[in-house]
PDB file of C-alpha atoms in Angstrom:
ATOM      1  CA  GLY A 921      73.493  90.833 136.173  1.00  0.00           C
ATOM      2  CA  GLU A 922      72.869  87.395 137.494  1.00  0.00           C
ATOM      3  CA  ASN A 923      69.546  86.681 135.920  1.00  0.00           C
ATOM      4  CA  VAL A 924      67.173  88.449 133.533  1.00  0.00           C
ATOM      5  CA  GLU A 925      63.830  87.090 132.401  1.00  0.00           C
ATOM      6  CA  GLN A 926      62.135  88.414 129.282  1.00  0.00           C
ATOM      7  CA  HIS A 927      58.480  88.065 128.301  1.00  0.00           C
ATOM      8  CA  PRO A 928      56.802  87.292 126.009  1.00  0.00           C
ATOM      9  CA  SER A 929      58.984  85.106 123.827  1.00  0.00           C
ATOM     10  CA  THR A 930      56.858  85.874 120.776  1.00  0.00           C
ATOM     11  CA  LEU A 931      54.505  88.751 120.078  1.00  0.00           C
ATOM     12  CA  SER A 932      52.303  89.455 117.082  1.00  0.00           C
ATOM     13  CA  VAL A 933      50.582  92.796 116.664  1.00  0.00           C
ATOM     14  CA  GLN A 934      48.645  94.515 113.935  1.00  0.00           C
ATOM     15  CA  GLU A 935      50.355  97.383 112.206  1.00  0.00           C
ATOM     16  CA  GLY A 936      49.649 100.584 114.097  1.00  0.00           C
ATOM     17  CA  ASP A 937      49.086  98.867 117.436  1.00  0.00           C
ATOM     18  CA  SER A 938      51.475  99.078 120.394  1.00  0.00           C
ATOM     19  CA  ALA A 939      53.880  96.395 121.581  1.00  0.00           C
ATOM     20  CA  VAL A 940      55.225  95.961 125.093  1.00  0.00           C
ATOM     21  CA  ILE A 941      58.069  93.678 126.145  1.00  0.00           C
ATOM     22  CA  LYS A 942      59.031  93.242 129.778  1.00  0.00           C
ATOM     23  CA  CYS A 943      62.206  92.148 131.521  1.00  0.00           C
ATOM     24  CA  THR A 944      62.756  91.387 135.174  1.00  0.00           C
ATOM     25  CA  TYR A 945      66.123  91.332 136.859  1.00  0.00           C
ATOM     26  CA  SER A 946      67.380  90.059 140.179  1.00  0.00           C
ATOM     27  CA  ASP A 947      70.349  92.212 141.163  1.00  0.00           C
ATOM     28  CA  SER A 948      69.382  95.406 142.945  1.00  0.00           C
ATOM     29  CA  ALA A 949      72.805  96.853 142.073  1.00  0.00           C
ATOM     30  CA  SER A 950      71.850  96.966 138.390  1.00  0.00           C
ATOM     31  CA  ASN A 951      72.023 100.508 137.084  1.00  0.00           C
ATOM     32  CA  TYR A 952      71.999 100.378 133.290  1.00  0.00           C
ATOM     33  CA  PHE A 953      69.369  98.730 131.091  1.00  0.00           C
ATOM     34  CA  PRO A 954      69.780  98.584 127.312  1.00  0.00           C
ATOM     35  CA  TRP A 955      67.426  97.213 124.681  1.00  0.00           C
ATOM     36  CA  TYR A 956      68.726  95.738 121.435  1.00  0.00           C
ATOM     37  CA  LYS A 957      66.964  94.979 118.150  1.00  0.00           C
ATOM     38  CA  GLN A 958      68.282  92.181 115.975  1.00  0.00           C
ATOM     39  CA  GLU A 959      66.988  91.544 112.487  1.00  0.00           C
ATOM     40  CA  LEU A 960      67.539  88.142 110.940  1.00  0.00           C
ATOM     41  CA  GLY A 961      71.192  87.600 110.116  1.00  0.00           C
ATOM     42  CA  LYS A 962      72.219  91.042 111.317  1.00  0.00           C
ATOM     43  CA  ARG A 963      73.998  92.535 114.279  1.00  0.00           C
ATOM     44  CA  PRO A 964      72.206  93.491 117.503  1.00  0.00           C
ATOM     45  CA  GLN A 965      71.574  97.246 117.444  1.00  0.00           C
ATOM     46  CA  LEU A 966      71.089  99.354 120.529  1.00  0.00           C
ATOM     47  CA  ILE A 967      67.731 101.097 120.212  1.00  0.00           C
ATOM     48  CA  ILE A 968      67.305 102.654 123.635  1.00  0.00           C
ATOM     49  CA  ASP A 969      68.779 102.457 127.107  1.00  0.00           C
ATOM     50  CA  ILE A 970      67.957 103.791 130.553  1.00  0.00           C
ATOM     51  CA  ARG A 971      69.877 104.367 133.752  1.00  0.00           C
ATOM     52  CA  SER A 972      68.601 103.674 137.234  1.00  0.00           C
ATOM     53  CA  ASN A 973      68.210 107.330 138.157  1.00  0.00           C
ATOM     54  CA  VAL A 974      65.522 107.787 135.500  1.00  0.00           C
ATOM     55  CA  GLY A 975      62.038 106.246 135.412  1.00  0.00           C
ATOM     56  CA  GLU A 976      61.240 106.672 131.736  1.00  0.00           C
ATOM     57  CA  LYS A 977      62.959 107.586 128.496  1.00  0.00           C
ATOM     58  CA  LYS A 978      61.436 108.181 125.084  1.00  0.00           C
ATOM     59  CA  ASP A 979      62.817 108.315 121.561  1.00  0.00           C
ATOM     60  CA  GLN A 980      60.092 108.923 118.976  1.00  0.00           C
ATOM     61  CA  ARG A 981      57.977 105.725 118.882  1.00  0.00           C
ATOM     62  CA  ILE A 982      60.141 103.862 121.367  1.00  0.00           C
ATOM     63  CA  ALA A 983      60.125 104.230 125.131  1.00  0.00           C
ATOM     64  CA  VAL A 984      61.590 102.359 128.071  1.00  0.00           C
ATOM     65  CA  THR A 985      60.206 102.433 131.603  1.00  0.00           C
ATOM     66  CA  LEU A 986      61.988 101.280 134.731  1.00  0.00           C
ATOM     67  CA  ASN A 987      60.456 100.142 138.002  1.00  0.00           C
ATOM     68  CA  LYS A 988      63.322  99.744 140.442  1.00  0.00           C
ATOM     69  CA  THR A 989      61.092  98.605 143.305  1.00  0.00           C
ATOM     70  CA  ALA A 990      59.667  95.734 141.307  1.00  0.00           C
ATOM     71  CA  LYS A 991      62.967  95.186 139.440  1.00  0.00           C
ATOM     72  CA  HIS A 992      61.571  95.289 135.948  1.00  0.00           C
ATOM     73  CA  PHE A 993      61.947  97.423 132.856  1.00  0.00           C
ATOM     74  CA  SER A 994      59.818  97.460 129.752  1.00  0.00           C
ATOM     75  CA  LEU A 995      60.160  98.382 126.096  1.00  0.00           C
ATOM     76  CA  HIS A 996      57.194 100.140 124.526  1.00  0.00           C
ATOM     77  CA  ILE A 997      56.822 100.537 120.764  1.00  0.00           C
ATOM     78  CA  THR A 998      53.884 102.626 119.587  1.00  0.00           C
ATOM     79  CA  GLU A 999      52.363 102.848 116.104  1.00  0.00           C
ATOM     80  CA  THR A1000      54.174  99.688 115.076  1.00  0.00           C
ATOM     81  CA  GLN A1001      55.322  99.292 111.487  1.00  0.00           C
ATOM     82  CA  PRO A1002      56.359  96.174 109.525  1.00  0.00           C
ATOM     83  CA  GLU A1003      60.009  97.213 109.796  1.00  0.00           C
ATOM     84  CA  ASP A1004      59.744  96.876 113.565  1.00  0.00           C
ATOM     85  CA  SER A1005      59.554  93.100 113.059  1.00  0.00           C
ATOM     86  CA  ALA A1006      62.700  91.643 114.638  1.00  0.00           C
ATOM     87  CA  VAL A1007      63.964  89.961 117.776  1.00  0.00           C
ATOM     88  CA  TYR A1008      64.340  92.297 120.742  1.00  0.00           C
ATOM     89  CA  PHE A1009      66.718  91.628 123.617  1.00  0.00           C
ATOM     90  CA  CYS A1010      66.943  93.283 126.990  1.00  0.00           C
ATOM     91  CA  ALA A1011      70.201  93.142 128.915  1.00  0.00           C
ATOM     92  CA  ASP A1012      71.303  93.686 132.447  1.00  0.00           C
ATOM     93  CA  PRO A1013      74.753  94.388 133.804  1.00  0.00           C
ATOM     94  CA  SER A1014      75.325  95.156 137.468  1.00  0.00           C
ATOM     95  CA  GLY A1015      77.926  97.842 137.150  1.00  0.00           C
ATOM     96  CA  ASN A1016      81.041  95.808 136.724  1.00  0.00           C
ATOM     97  CA  THR A1017      79.682  92.462 135.604  1.00  0.00           C
ATOM     98  CA  PRO A1018      79.155  91.268 132.049  1.00  0.00           C
ATOM     99  CA  LEU A1019      75.916  91.983 130.246  1.00  0.00           C
ATOM    100  CA  VAL A1020      73.391  89.194 130.666  1.00  0.00           C
ATOM    101  CA  PHE A1021      70.939  89.128 127.780  1.00  0.00           C
ATOM    102  CA  GLY A1022      67.360  87.982 127.949  1.00  0.00           C
ATOM    103  CA  LYS A1023      66.261  85.145 125.695  1.00  0.00           C
ATOM    104  CA  GLY A1024      64.671  87.551 123.262  1.00  0.00           C
ATOM    105  CA  THR A1025      61.194  88.420 122.009  1.00  0.00           C
ATOM    106  CA  ARG A1026      60.307  87.785 118.410  1.00  0.00           C
ATOM    107  CA  LEU A1027      58.021  90.627 117.354  1.00  0.00           C
ATOM    108  CA  SER A1028      55.936  90.252 114.222  1.00  0.00           C
ATOM    109  CA  VAL A1029      54.057  93.278 112.942  1.00  0.00           C
ATOM    110  CA  ILE A1030      51.271  92.212 110.622  1.00  0.00           C
ATOM    111  CA  ALA A1031      50.398  94.640 107.859  1.00  0.00           C
TER     112      ALA A1031
ATOM    113  CA  GLY B1112      86.224 102.907 111.030  1.00  0.00           C
ATOM    114  CA  ALA B1113      82.616 103.884 111.448  1.00  0.00           C
ATOM    115  CA  GLY B1114      81.595 100.704 113.201  1.00  0.00           C
ATOM    116  CA  VAL B1115      82.827  97.418 114.612  1.00  0.00           C
ATOM    117  CA  SER B1116      84.249  95.229 111.879  1.00  0.00           C
ATOM    118  CA  GLN B1117      84.546  91.452 112.083  1.00  0.00           C
ATOM    119  CA  SER B1118      86.167  88.970 109.735  1.00  0.00           C
ATOM    120  CA  PRO B1119      85.567  86.557 108.273  1.00  0.00           C
ATOM    121  CA  ARG B1120      81.769  86.802 108.027  1.00  0.00           C
ATOM    122  CA  TYR B1121      81.524  83.068 107.513  1.00  0.00           C
ATOM    123  CA  LYS B1122      83.924  80.314 108.453  1.00  0.00           C
ATOM    124  CA  VAL B1123      83.576  76.610 107.784  1.00  0.00           C
ATOM    125  CA  ALA B1124      86.086  74.293 109.405  1.00  0.00           C
ATOM    126  CA  LYS B1125      86.447  70.593 109.953  1.00  0.00           C
ATOM    127  CA  ARG B1126      86.272  69.237 113.436  1.00  0.00           C
ATOM    128  CA  GLY B1127      89.697  69.383 115.033  1.00  0.00           C
ATOM    129  CA  GLN B1128      90.950  72.378 113.081  1.00  0.00           C
ATOM    130  CA  ASP B1129      91.964  75.644 114.686  1.00  0.00           C
ATOM    131  CA  VAL B1130      90.202  78.891 113.751  1.00  0.00           C
ATOM    132  CA  ALA B1131      90.917  82.572 114.349  1.00  0.00           C
ATOM    133  CA  LEU B1132      88.252  85.272 114.320  1.00  0.00           C
ATOM    134  CA  ARG B1133      89.135  88.943 114.093  1.00  0.00           C
ATOM    135  CA  CYS B1134      87.465  92.026 115.548  1.00  0.00           C
ATOM    136  CA  ASP B1135      88.310  95.636 114.763  1.00  0.00           C
ATOM    137  CA  PRO B1136      86.505  97.879 117.287  1.00  0.00           C
ATOM    138  CA  ILE B1137      85.380 101.464 116.937  1.00  0.00           C
ATOM    139  CA  SER B1138      88.381 103.753 117.136  1.00  0.00           C
ATOM    140  CA  GLY B1139      88.870 105.089 120.653  1.00  0.00           C
ATOM    141  CA  HIS B1140      86.734 102.452 122.347  1.00  0.00           C
ATOM    142  CA  VAL B1141      88.553 101.157 125.383  1.00  0.00           C
ATOM    143  CA  SER B1142      86.358  98.143 126.070  1.00  0.00           C
ATOM    144  CA  LEU B1143      85.967  95.132 123.791  1.00  0.00           C
ATOM    145  CA  PHE B1144      83.662  92.169 124.325  1.00  0.00           C
ATOM    146  CA  TRP B1145      83.241  88.788 122.700  1.00  0.00           C
ATOM    147  CA  TYR B1146      79.901  86.967 122.729  1.00  0.00           C
ATOM    148  CA  GLN B1147      78.662  83.643 121.417  1.00  0.00           C
ATOM    149  CA  GLN B1148      75.156  83.497 119.977  1.00  0.00           C
ATOM    150  CA  ALA B1149      73.479  80.184 119.309  1.00  0.00           C
ATOM    151  CA  LEU B1150      70.534  80.005 116.942  1.00  0.00           C
ATOM    152  CA  GLY B1151      67.426  81.491 118.511  1.00  0.00           C
ATOM    153  CA  GLN B1152      69.219  82.612 121.651  1.00  0.00           C
ATOM    154  CA  GLY B1153      70.557  85.841 123.049  1.00  0.00           C
ATOM    155  CA  PRO B1154      74.269  86.634 122.974  1.00  0.00           C
ATOM    156  CA  GLU B1155      76.251  84.982 125.760  1.00  0.00           C
ATOM    157  CA  PHE B1156      79.298  86.674 127.217  1.00  0.00           C
ATOM    158  CA  LEU B1157      82.683  85.085 126.554  1.00  0.00           C
ATOM    159  CA  THR B1158      85.377  87.587 127.515  1.00  0.00           C
ATOM    160  CA  TYR B1159      86.139  91.282 128.030  1.00  0.00           C
ATOM    161  CA  PHE B1160      89.135  93.532 127.453  1.00  0.00           C
ATOM    162  CA  GLN B1161      89.920  96.977 128.713  1.00  0.00           C
ATOM    163  CA  ASN B1162      92.653  98.226 126.417  1.00  0.00           C
ATOM    164  CA  GLU B1163      95.047  95.271 126.146  1.00  0.00           C
ATOM    165  CA  ALA B1164      94.137  93.769 129.514  1.00  0.00           C
ATOM    166  CA  GLN B1165      91.788  90.811 129.567  1.00  0.00           C
ATOM    167  CA  LEU B1166      89.788  91.587 132.691  1.00  0.00           C
ATOM    168  CA  ASP B1167      87.204  88.832 132.524  1.00  0.00           C
ATOM    169  CA  LYS B1168      87.290  85.514 130.712  1.00  0.00           C
ATOM    170  CA  SER B1169      84.729  83.763 132.837  1.00  0.00           C
ATOM    171  CA  GLY B1170      82.485  82.998 129.866  1.00  0.00           C
ATOM    172  CA  LEU B1171      85.012  81.089 127.782  1.00  0.00           C
ATOM    173  CA  PRO B1172      83.586  77.541 127.514  1.00  0.00           C
ATOM    174  CA  SER B1173      86.892  75.687 127.733  1.00  0.00           C
ATOM    175  CA  ASP B1174      90.639  76.092 127.529  1.00  0.00           C
ATOM    176  CA  ARG B1175      90.338  75.582 123.769  1.00  0.00           C
ATOM    177  CA  PHE B1176      89.133  79.185 123.573  1.00  0.00           C
ATOM    178  CA  PHE B1177      91.676  81.958 123.735  1.00  0.00           C
ATOM    179  CA  ALA B1178      91.394  85.685 123.086  1.00  0.00           C
ATOM    180  CA  GLU B1179      93.926  88.451 122.835  1.00  0.00           C
ATOM    181  CA  ARG B1180      94.122  92.166 122.176  1.00  0.00           C
ATOM    182  CA  PRO B1181      97.861  92.820 122.245  1.00  0.00           C
ATOM    183  CA  GLU B1182      97.875  96.500 121.301  1.00  0.00           C
ATOM    184  CA  GLY B1183      94.559  97.488 122.807  1.00  0.00           C
ATOM    185  CA  SER B1184      92.790  97.740 119.458  1.00  0.00           C
ATOM    186  CA  VAL B1185      92.198  94.711 117.203  1.00  0.00           C
ATOM    187  CA  SER B1186      91.273  91.502 118.985  1.00  0.00           C
ATOM    188  CA  THR B1187      91.451  87.877 117.912  1.00  0.00           C
ATOM    189  CA  LEU B1188      89.392  85.015 119.275  1.00  0.00           C
ATOM    190  CA  LYS B1189      91.047  81.674 118.666  1.00  0.00           C
ATOM    191  CA  ILE B1190      89.413  78.292 119.010  1.00  0.00           C
ATOM    192  CA  GLN B1191      91.665  75.282 119.010  1.00  0.00           C
ATOM    193  CA  ARG B1192      90.672  71.728 118.094  1.00  0.00           C
ATOM    194  CA  THR B1193      87.185  72.839 117.112  1.00  0.00           C
ATOM    195  CA  GLN B1194      84.176  70.687 117.943  1.00  0.00           C
ATOM    196  CA  GLN B1195      80.681  70.665 116.490  1.00  0.00           C
ATOM    197  CA  GLU B1196      79.243  72.383 119.548  1.00  0.00           C
ATOM    198  CA  ASP B1197      81.439  75.397 118.755  1.00  0.00           C
ATOM    199  CA  SER B1198      79.186  76.154 115.772  1.00  0.00           C
ATOM    200  CA  ALA B1199      77.565  79.512 116.474  1.00  0.00           C
ATOM    201  CA  VAL B1200      77.743  83.191 115.595  1.00  0.00           C
ATOM    202  CA  TYR B1201      80.592  84.937 117.381  1.00  0.00           C
ATOM    203  CA  LEU B1202      79.852  88.600 118.017  1.00  0.00           C
ATOM    204  CA  CYS B1203      82.271  91.308 118.984  1.00  0.00           C
ATOM    205  CA  ALA B1204      81.203  94.570 120.606  1.00  0.00           C
ATOM    206  CA  SER B1205      83.024  97.658 121.803  1.00  0.00           C
ATOM    207  CA  SER B1206      82.177 100.505 124.145  1.00  0.00           C
ATOM    208  CA  LEU B1207      83.814 103.689 125.342  1.00  0.00           C
ATOM    209  CA  ALA B1208      84.549 102.068 128.694  1.00  0.00           C
ATOM    210  CA  GLY B1209      82.990  99.439 130.898  1.00  0.00           C
ATOM    211  CA  PHE B1210      79.814  97.405 131.031  1.00  0.00           C
ATOM    212  CA  ASP B1211      77.435 100.256 131.684  1.00  0.00           C
ATOM    213  CA  GLN B1212      78.133 102.099 128.458  1.00  0.00           C
ATOM    214  CA  PRO B1213      76.384 101.411 125.150  1.00  0.00           C
ATOM    215  CA  GLN B1214      77.926  98.458 123.366  1.00  0.00           C
ATOM    216  CA  HIS B1215      78.151  98.540 119.573  1.00  0.00           C
ATOM    217  CA  PHE B1216      78.180  95.185 117.865  1.00  0.00           C
ATOM    218  CA  GLY B1217      79.828  93.913 114.727  1.00  0.00           C
ATOM    219  CA  ASP B1218      78.037  91.732 112.167  1.00  0.00           C
ATOM    220  CA  GLY B1219      79.552  88.616 113.681  1.00  0.00           C
ATOM    221  CA  THR B1220      81.316  85.568 112.310  1.00  0.00           C
ATOM    222  CA  ARG B1221      79.119  82.574 111.594  1.00  0.00           C
ATOM    223  CA  LEU B1222      81.229  79.524 112.420  1.00  0.00           C
ATOM    224  CA  SER B1223      80.194  76.108 111.170  1.00  0.00           C
ATOM    225  CA  ILE B1224      82.119  73.034 112.269  1.00  0.00           C
ATOM    226  CA  LEU B1225      81.642  69.983 110.071  1.00  0.00           C
TER     227      LEU B1225
END
């Protein structure tokens, strides 16, 4: 992955609302797109990932969508809870190149 | 072990000293990665091993950084003649094989150079 841009850099939502974070990538050979959650002082944790042969994947309140034509993938969190507050990173490898991480989105869920 | 283990969790060193950071990956994971994470930034790739072979070290900032994984399991990242700009969290991750498999991270080593 040569370049991955992540937006927004910060996001505040009311508890119960949805949050959407978007990443764009440049390499059309990219085929695997993970999302990581990192709480303050803790390790990044993989929360969901998607491969290029799938357009959408869901896991309870979390979903990821992939638009290969537009070269972007998005993280969707529904019914947000205070414990969802963290920094979220997307990442992009291109098969056999190192993961390139986005700059992160700091999500704050306000109770 | 159940997860990726890193030690020490915190390391304070004086400028010019050498440091060694250890990573114990998930048992059976072929691939091992080292990342550097500056405050408020995403992890940045340093180097990658497949078993004992270091296949990519393109992210190492200088020749003061050296990593090894002699038996294809535990890895050590060594920084010689440390400088203040080396202060960061150093994260280790492992995966079953390759870049397009889920990577599982350790808690990291927070390195502070005085």
